[in-house]
XYZ file of C-alpha atoms in Angstrom:
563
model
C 24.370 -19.063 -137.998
C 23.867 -22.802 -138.811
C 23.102 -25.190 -136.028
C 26.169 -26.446 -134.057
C 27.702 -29.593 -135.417
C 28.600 -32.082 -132.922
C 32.218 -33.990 -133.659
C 29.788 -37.549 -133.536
C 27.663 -36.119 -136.046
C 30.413 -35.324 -138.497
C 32.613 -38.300 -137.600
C 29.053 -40.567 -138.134
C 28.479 -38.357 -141.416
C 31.954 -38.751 -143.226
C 33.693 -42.096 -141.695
C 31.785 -43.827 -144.568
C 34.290 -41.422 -147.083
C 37.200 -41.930 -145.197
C 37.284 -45.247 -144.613
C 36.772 -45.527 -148.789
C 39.616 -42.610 -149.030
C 42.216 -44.918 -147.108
C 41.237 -48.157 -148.722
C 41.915 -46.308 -152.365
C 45.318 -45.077 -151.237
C 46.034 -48.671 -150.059
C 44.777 -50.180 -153.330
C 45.910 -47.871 -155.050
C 42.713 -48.016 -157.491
C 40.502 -45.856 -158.842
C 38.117 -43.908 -156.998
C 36.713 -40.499 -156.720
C 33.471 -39.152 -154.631
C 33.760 -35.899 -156.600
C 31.877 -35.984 -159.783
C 33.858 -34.726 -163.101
C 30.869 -33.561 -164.813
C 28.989 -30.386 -164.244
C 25.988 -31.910 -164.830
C 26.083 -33.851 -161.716
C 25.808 -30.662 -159.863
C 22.513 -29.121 -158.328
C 20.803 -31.949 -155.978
C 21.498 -32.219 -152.785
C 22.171 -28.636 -151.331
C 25.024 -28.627 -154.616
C 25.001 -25.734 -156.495
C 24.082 -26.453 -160.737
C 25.849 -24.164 -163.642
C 23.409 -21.400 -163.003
C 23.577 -20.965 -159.574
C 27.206 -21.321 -159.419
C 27.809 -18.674 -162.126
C 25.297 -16.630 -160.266
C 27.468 -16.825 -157.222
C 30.565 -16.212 -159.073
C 29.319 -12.723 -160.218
C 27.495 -11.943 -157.342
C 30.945 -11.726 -155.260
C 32.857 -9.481 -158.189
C 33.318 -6.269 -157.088
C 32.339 -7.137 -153.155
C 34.822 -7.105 -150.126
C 35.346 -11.078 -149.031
C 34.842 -9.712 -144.943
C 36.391 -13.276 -143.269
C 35.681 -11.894 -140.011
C 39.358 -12.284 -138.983
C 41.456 -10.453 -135.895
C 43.971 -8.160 -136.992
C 42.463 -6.946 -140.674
C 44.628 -3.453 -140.780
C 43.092 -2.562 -144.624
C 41.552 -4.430 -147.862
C 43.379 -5.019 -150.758
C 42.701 -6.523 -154.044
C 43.982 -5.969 -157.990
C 43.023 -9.348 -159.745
C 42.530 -8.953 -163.043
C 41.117 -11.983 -165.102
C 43.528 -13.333 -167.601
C 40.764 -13.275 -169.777
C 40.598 -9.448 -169.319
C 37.466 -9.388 -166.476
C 38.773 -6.964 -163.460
C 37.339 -8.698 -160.699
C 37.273 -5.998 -158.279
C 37.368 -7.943 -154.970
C 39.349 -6.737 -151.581
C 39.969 -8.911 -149.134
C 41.578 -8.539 -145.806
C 45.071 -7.795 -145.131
C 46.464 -8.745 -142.112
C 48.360 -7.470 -139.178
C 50.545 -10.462 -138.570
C 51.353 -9.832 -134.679
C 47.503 -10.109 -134.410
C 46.753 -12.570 -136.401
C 49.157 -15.499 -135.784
C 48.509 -15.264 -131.928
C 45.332 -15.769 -132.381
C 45.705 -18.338 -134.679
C 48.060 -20.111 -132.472
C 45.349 -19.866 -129.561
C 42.825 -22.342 -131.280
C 45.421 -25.449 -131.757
C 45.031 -26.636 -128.325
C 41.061 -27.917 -128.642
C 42.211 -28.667 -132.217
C 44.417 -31.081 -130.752
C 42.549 -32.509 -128.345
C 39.854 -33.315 -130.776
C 41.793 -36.129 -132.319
C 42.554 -37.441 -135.576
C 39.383 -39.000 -136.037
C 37.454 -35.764 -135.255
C 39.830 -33.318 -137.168
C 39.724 -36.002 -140.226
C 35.728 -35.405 -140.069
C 35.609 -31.815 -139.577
C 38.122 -31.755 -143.087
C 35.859 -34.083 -144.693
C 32.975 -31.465 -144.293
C 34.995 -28.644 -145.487
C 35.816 -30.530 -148.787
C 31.865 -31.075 -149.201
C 31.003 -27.830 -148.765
C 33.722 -27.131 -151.543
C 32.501 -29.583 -153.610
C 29.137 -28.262 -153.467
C 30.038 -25.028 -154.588
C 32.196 -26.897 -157.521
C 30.278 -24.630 -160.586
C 31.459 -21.278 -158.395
C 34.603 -22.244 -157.884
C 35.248 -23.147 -161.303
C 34.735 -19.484 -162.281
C 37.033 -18.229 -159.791
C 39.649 -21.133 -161.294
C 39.151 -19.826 -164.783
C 39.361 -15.896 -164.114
C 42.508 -16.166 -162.290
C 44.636 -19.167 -163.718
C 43.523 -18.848 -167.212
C 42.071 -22.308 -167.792
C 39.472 -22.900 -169.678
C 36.524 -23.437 -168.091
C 35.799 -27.136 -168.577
C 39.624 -27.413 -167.267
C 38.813 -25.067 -164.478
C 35.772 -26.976 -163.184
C 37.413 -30.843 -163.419
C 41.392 -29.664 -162.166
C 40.278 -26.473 -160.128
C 37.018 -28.471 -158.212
C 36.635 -32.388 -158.029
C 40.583 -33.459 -158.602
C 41.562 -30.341 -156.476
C 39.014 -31.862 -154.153
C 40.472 -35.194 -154.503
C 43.663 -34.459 -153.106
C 42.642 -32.603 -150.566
C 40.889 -35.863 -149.444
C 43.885 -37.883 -150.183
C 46.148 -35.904 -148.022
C 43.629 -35.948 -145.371
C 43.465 -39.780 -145.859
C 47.131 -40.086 -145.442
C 47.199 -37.590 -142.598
C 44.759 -39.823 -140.502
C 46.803 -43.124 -141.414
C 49.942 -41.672 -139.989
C 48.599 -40.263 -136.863
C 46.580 -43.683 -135.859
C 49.524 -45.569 -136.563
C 50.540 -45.370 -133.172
C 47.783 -46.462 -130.673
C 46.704 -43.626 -127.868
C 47.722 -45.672 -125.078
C 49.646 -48.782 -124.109
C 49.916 -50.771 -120.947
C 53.418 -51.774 -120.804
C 54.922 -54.358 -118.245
C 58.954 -55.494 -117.976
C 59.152 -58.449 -116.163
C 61.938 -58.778 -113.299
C 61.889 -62.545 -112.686
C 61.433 -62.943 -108.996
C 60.526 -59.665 -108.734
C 57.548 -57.638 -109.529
C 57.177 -56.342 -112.743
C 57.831 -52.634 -113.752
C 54.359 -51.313 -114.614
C 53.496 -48.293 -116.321
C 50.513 -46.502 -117.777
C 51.586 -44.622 -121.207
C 49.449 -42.311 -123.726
C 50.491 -40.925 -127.217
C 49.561 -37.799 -128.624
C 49.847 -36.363 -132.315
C 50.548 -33.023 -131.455
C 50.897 -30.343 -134.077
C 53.985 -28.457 -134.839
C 52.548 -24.968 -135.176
C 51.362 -22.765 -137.695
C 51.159 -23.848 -141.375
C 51.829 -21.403 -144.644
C 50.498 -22.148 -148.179
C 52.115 -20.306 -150.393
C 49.443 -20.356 -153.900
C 50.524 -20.738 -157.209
C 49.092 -18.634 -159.933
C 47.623 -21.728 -162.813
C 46.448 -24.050 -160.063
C 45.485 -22.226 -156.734
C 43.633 -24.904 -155.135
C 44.889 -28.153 -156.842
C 48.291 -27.364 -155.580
C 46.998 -25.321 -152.253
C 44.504 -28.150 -150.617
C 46.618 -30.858 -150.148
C 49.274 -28.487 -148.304
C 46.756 -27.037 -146.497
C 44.354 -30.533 -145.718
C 47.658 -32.076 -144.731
C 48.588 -29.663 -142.018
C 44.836 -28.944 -141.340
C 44.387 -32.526 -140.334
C 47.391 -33.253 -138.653
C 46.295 -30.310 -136.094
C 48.217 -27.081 -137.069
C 46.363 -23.842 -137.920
C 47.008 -22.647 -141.932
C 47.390 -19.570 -142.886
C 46.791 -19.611 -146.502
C 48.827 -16.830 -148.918
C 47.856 -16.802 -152.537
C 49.152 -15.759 -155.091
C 48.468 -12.445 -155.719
C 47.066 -13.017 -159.162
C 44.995 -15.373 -157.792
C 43.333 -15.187 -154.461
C 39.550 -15.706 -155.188
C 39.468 -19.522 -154.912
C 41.864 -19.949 -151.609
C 40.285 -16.749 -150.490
C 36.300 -18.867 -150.970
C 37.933 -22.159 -149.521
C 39.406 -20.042 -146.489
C 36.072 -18.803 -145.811
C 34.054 -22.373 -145.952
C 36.895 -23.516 -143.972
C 36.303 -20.567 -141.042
C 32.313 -21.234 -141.064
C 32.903 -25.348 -140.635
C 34.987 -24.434 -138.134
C 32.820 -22.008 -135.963
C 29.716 -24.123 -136.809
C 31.813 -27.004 -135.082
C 32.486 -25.196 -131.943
C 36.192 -24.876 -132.651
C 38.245 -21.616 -133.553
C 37.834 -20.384 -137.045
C 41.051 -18.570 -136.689
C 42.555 -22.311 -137.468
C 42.444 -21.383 -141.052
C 43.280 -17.019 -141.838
C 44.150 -15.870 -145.215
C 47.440 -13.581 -145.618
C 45.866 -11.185 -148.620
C 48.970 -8.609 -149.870
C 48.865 -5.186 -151.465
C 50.742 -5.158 -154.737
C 53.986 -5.366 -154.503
C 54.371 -6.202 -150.990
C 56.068 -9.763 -150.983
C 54.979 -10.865 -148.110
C 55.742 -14.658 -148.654
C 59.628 -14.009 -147.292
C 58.751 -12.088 -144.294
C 55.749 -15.078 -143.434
C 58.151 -17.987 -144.152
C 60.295 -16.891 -141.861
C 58.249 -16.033 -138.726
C 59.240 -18.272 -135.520
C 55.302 -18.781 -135.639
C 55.084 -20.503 -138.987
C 56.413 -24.221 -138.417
C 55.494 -25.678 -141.872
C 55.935 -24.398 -145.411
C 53.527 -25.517 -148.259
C 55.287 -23.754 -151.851
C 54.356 -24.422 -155.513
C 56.326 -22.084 -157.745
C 59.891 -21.328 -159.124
C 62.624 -23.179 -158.760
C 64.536 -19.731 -157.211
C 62.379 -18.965 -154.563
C 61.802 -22.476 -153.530
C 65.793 -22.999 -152.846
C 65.503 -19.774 -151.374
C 62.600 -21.319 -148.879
C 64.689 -24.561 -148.211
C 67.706 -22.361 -147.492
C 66.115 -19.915 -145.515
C 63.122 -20.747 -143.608
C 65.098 -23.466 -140.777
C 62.456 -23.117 -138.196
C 59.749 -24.695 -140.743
C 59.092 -27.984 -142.391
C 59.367 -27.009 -146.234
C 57.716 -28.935 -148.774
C 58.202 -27.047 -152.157
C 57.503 -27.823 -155.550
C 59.920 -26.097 -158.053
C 60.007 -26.679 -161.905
C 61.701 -29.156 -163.646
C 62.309 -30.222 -167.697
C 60.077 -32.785 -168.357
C 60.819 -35.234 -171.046
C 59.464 -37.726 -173.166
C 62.135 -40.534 -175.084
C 61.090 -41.113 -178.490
C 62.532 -44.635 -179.736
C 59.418 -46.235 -181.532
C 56.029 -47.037 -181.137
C 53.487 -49.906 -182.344
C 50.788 -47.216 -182.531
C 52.447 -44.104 -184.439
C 49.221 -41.862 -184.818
C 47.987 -42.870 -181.275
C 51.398 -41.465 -179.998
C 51.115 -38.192 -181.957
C 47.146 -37.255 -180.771
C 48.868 -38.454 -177.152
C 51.707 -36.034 -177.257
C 49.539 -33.754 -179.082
C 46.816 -33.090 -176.343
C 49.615 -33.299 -173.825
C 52.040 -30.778 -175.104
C 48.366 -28.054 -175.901
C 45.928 -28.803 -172.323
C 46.253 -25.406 -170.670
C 48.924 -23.787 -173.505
C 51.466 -26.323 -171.553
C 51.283 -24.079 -168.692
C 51.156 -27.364 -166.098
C 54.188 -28.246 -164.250
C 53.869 -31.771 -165.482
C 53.725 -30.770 -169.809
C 56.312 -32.412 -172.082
C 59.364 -29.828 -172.731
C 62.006 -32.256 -174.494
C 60.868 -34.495 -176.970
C 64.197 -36.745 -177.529
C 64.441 -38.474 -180.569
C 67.087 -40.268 -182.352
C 67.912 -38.279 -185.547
C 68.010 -41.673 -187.421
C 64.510 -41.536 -186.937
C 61.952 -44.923 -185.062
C 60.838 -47.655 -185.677
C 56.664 -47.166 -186.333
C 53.477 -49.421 -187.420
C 53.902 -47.377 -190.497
C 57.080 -48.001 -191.464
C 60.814 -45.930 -190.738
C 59.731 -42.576 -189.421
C 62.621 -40.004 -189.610
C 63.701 -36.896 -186.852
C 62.161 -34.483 -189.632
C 58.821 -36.657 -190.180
C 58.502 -37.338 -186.798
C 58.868 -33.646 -185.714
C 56.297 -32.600 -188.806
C 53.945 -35.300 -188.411
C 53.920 -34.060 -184.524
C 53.316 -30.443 -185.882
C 50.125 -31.660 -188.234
C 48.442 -33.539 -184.970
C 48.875 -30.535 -182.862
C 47.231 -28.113 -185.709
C 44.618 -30.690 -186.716
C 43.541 -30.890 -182.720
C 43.596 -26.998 -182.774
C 42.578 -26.352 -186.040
C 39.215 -25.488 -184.885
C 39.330 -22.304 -183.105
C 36.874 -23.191 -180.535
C 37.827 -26.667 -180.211
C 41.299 -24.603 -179.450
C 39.758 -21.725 -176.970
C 38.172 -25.148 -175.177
C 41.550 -26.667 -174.996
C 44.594 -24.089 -174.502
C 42.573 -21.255 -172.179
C 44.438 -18.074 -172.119
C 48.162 -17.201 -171.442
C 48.233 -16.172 -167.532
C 51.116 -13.763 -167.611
C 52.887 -11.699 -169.508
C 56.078 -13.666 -168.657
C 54.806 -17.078 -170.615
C 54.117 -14.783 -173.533
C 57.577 -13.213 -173.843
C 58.779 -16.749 -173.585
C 56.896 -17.965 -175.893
C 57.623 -15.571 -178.430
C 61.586 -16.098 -177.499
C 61.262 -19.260 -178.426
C 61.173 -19.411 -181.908
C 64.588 -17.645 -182.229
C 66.351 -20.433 -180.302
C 66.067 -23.061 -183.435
C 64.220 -24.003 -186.722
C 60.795 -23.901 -186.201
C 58.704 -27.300 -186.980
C 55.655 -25.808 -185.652
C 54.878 -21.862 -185.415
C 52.424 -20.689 -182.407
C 49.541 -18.742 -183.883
C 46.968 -16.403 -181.827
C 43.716 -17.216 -181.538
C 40.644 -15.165 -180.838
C 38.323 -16.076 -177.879
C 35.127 -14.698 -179.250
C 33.566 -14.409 -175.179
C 36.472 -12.637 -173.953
C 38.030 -10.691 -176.275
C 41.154 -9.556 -174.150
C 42.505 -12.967 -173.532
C 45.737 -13.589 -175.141
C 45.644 -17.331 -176.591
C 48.191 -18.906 -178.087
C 48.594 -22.125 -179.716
C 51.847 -23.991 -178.997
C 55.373 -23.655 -180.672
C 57.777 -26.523 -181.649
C 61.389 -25.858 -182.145
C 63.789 -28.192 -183.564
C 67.335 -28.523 -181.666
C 70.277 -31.026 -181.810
C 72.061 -32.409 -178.953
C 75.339 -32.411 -180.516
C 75.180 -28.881 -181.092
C 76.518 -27.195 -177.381
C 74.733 -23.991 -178.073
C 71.351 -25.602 -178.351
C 72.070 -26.747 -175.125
C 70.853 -24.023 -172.487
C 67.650 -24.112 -174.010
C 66.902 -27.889 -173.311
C 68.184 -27.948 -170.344
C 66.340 -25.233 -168.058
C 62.892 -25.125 -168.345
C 60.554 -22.624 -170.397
C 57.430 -22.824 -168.628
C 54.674 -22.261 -170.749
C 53.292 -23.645 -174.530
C 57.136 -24.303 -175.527
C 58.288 -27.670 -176.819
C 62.062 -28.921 -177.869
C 62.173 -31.710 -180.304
C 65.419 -32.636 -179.867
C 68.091 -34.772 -182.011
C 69.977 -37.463 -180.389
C 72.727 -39.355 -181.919
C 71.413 -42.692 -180.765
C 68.876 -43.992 -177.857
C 72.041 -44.678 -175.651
C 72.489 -41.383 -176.094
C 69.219 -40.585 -175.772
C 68.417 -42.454 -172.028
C 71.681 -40.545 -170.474
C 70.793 -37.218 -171.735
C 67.467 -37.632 -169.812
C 69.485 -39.395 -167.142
C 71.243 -36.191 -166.708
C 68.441 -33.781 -167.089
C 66.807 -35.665 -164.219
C 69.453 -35.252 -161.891
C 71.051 -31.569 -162.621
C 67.188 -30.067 -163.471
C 64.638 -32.515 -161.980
C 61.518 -33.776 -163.903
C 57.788 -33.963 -163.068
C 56.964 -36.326 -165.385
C 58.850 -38.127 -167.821
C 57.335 -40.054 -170.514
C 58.534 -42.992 -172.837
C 57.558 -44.455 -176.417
C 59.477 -47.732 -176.906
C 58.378 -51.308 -178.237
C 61.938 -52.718 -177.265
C 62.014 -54.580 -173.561
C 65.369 -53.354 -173.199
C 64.499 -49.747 -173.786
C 61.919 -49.884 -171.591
C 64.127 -51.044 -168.569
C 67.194 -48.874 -169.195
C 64.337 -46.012 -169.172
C 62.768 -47.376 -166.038
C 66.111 -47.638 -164.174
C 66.958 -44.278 -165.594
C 63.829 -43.111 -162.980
C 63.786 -45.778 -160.465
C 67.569 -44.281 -159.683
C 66.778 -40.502 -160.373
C 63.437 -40.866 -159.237
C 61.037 -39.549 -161.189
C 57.198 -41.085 -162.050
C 57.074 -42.047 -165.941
C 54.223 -43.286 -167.991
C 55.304 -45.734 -170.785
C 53.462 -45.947 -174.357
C 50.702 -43.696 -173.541
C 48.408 -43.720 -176.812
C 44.447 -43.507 -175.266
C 42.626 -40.903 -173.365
C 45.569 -40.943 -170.077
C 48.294 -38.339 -170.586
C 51.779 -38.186 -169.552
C 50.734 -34.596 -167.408
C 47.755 -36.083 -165.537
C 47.570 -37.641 -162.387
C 44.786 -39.093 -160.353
C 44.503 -38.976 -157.061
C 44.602 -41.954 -154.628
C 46.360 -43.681 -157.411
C 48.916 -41.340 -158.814
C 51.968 -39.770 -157.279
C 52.671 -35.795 -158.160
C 56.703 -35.508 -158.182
C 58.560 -37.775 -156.192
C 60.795 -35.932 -153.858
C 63.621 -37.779 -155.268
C 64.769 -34.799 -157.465
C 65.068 -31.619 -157.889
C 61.896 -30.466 -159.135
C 60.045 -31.576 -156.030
C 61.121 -32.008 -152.409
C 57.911 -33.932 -151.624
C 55.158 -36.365 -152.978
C 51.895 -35.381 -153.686
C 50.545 -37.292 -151.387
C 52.509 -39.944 -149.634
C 53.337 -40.939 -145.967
C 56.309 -38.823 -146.187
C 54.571 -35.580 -147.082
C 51.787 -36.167 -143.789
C 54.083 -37.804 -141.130
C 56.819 -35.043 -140.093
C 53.939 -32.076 -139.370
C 53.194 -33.722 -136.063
C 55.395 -34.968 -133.792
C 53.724 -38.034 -131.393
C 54.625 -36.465 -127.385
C 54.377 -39.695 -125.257
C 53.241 -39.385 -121.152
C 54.515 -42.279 -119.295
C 53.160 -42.687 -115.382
C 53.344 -45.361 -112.736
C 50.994 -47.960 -112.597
């Protein structure tokens, strides 16, 4: 057992980080204390590549014991999409056990304060951070990414917003001072006097519902957010991938004891296959907020269903990019190209519609048509993978059998401008890797239109034909609304374009990037500068991370007495 940590010691240890974390999100600039490179790992108590892989194998085939009341059996069944069985059980939980006695620490966690919880957070993400290289492993073998993918997404920006919500989370809860003299004057009379205090208290017990491609970039700012704010988490990943939320559940129980408070605060909710356990959780009188990344049908279900919790989901959404022209034609292919093959588009922020007028743009090369733009597209996207190891690097494996089938399905919907090829991953020979299809469709045809206007999650792409830009902004106008959008993306050199676009999202809000051509891409986001979704439509009921998404999982109980 590590020596106790006092709440001065951590609060003197990260204030220095969070006072940095809430100038950034003011700002708005960037920052980061989460390096992106591995090999800025292995001072410092951090673990390098060796030691992390080391730890990574040395837990395959082990039971993750997390020491918690209620474990009724161990259960397990990951198997890496890049064919590694990982053989690990962890526990399952009795539920009328467990959320008692996870309910039973929120009082001290309370009391402690924002300033206190904030700190104890901040020491959970370090520990995390340290153990970036192990984590990455446990990323890649459950998500599919490839590793380099794995380590930045899965570890430091994972990290990042896990900071950023806890950032916010302190900023709303110090808003409103802890106590207040207040004193009416009554003219001749005395004054009214009275003594009043102001507590953030936590509404209860908070669920994280895990997503299979990005288990902790999606999970810690959910679970930070509550975490901070004062509710106990219980954390339920998906059940393709558990390892990472299962390893941050367990730093987050040992900060926890080590700080004198109850490491039930944080529990993991483990299920045997085929349970579905997510409905029966959601719904518990215990559980007061919801955390979801997933499909669009079982998010509305969540919203619909699950009234006695806060419920912040994340849902899909067709994400488009307006083609009208560009001052920097090749610089806009390798943009879209990169974009449309990181992670074999399996992000919920990749390009699905490419809209482009079928008179063709405007370029610095001259008149580009629909068909050149659409084959010109294809060559940058096989030029980037052309190289099958520049491609493994790049795509990382399919993570379900579902993206494959739609994948394949795809190239029956319309002519094909770009054909999706396999590719073999010489270290893991089981992975399924795919390069990315592009299929040609044409807005004044009504049959093409089911396709391009529900999403196909995975390395799918629509290039589709628009009678003119008009035409062009209201179809994505429409998408917006009736399907929701991550991210929506723009190449224009006309002013006017540029603002019908911008209305287009300031009205259906959605975030877009304009005339992307460098090293940023229309399905990255940075943290403490970026927004993730908006909340504004239907893809996305919240922000990742904003005031909105911190403020409404406390509640601020006010005592008033006599002076």
């Amino acid at each position: 057992m590590a020596a106790p940590l006092t709440a001065h010691e951590l609060i003197a240890k990260h204030r220095p980080t969070l006072d940095q974390a809430l100038e950034a999100i003011r700002t708005r600039a960037y920052w980061s204390p989460h390096p992106e490179h591995p090999k800025a790992y292995g001072e410092h108590g951090s673990l390098d590549a060796a030691a992390g892989k080391s730890a990574f194998d040395a837990v395959l085939g082990t039971r993750l014991d997390l020491d918690q009341p209620g474990t009724d059996d161990w259960v397990g069944g990951e198997i890496s999409p890049y064919g590694i069985e990982l053989g690990v059980t962890y526990p399952h939980a009795d539920l009328d056990v467990l959320l008692p006695a996870m309910k039973a620490g929120q009082t001290a966690w309370r009391d402690a304060g924002p300033e206190a919880r904030a700190a104890v957070c901040l020491e959970i993400v370090k520990r995390i951070s340290d153990r970036t290289h192990e984590f990455a492993h446990a990323v890649m073998h459950t998500s599919g990414q490839a590793f380099m993918m794995a380590f930045q997404a899965g570890g430091p920006h994972a990290q990042d917003r896990g900071l950023e919500a806890v950032a916010y989370a302190y900023a709303e809860q110090v808003r409103t001072p802890g106590t207040a003299e207040w004193s009416k004057p009554q003219g001749k009379r005395d004054p009214l006097n009275l003594a009043k205090t102001f507590t953030a208290v936590p509404r209860g017990i908070g669920l994280v519902i895990g997503c299979n491609t990005f288990p902790t970039w999606n999970g810690y700012p959910g679970l930070f957010a509550s975490l901070a704010t004062g509710n106990a988490v219980l954390v339920k990943p998906h059940p393709r991938a558990v390892l990472p939320l299962a390893l941050t559940v367990q730093v987050a129980r040992e900060v926890l004891a080590e700080a004198g408070l109850d490491p039930n605060l944080v529990a993991l909710a483990a299920e045997r296959p085929g349970e579905g356990i997510a409905k029966t959780l959601a719904t518990r009188p215990e559980i007061r907020i919801v955390d979801y990344t997933g499909s669009t049908a079982f998010g509305d279900w969540l919203e619909t269903n699950a009234r006695q919790a806060q419920v912040y989901t994340e849902k899909a959404g067709v994400n488009t990019v307006l083609v009208e022209s560009t001052d920097d034609y090749q610089g806009m292919l390798s943009n879209l190209a990169f974009s449309l093959s990181l992670y074999s588009g399996q992000m919920c922020t990749t390009p699905q519609n490419l809209l482009i007028p079928r008179e063709g743009i405007r370029t610095d090369q001259g008149h580009k048509s629909y068909d050149e733009v659409t084959a010109d597209l294809a060559r940058a996207v096989d030029g980037l993978l052309g190289d099958d190891a520049r491609a493994n690097a790049l795509l990382g494996a399919i993570v379900n059998p579902d993206v494959k089938a739609r994948l394949e399905a795809a190239a029956e919907l319309g002519e094909v401008a770009l054909a999706s090829r396999e590719i073999a991953n010489p270290d893991f020979p089981d992975a399924v890797v795919r390069t990315p299809v592009i299929v040609k469709l044409d807005a004044a045809k009504p049959d093409d239109a089911a396709a391009y206007t529900s999403e196909c999650f995975g390395p799918v792409s629509f290039a589709v034909a628009v009678d003119s830009t008009a035409d062009a902004v209201e179809l994505l106008r429409r998408t917006i609304r009736e399907q929701g959008a991550m991210t929506v993306g723009a190449y224009t050199t006309d002013p006017e374009v540029a603002r019908a676009v911008e209305e287009v999202c300031l009205e259906e809000p959605a975030q877009l990037s304009l005339n992307l051509t460098g090293g940023v891409y229309v399905n990255q986001t940075a943290a403490f500068s970026d927004f993730h979704g908006s909340g504004g439509n239907p893809a996305a009921n919240a922000a990742l991370t904003d005031g909105a998404y911190v403020a409404n999982r406390f509640r601020v109980v006010e005592v008033r007495r006599q002076a």
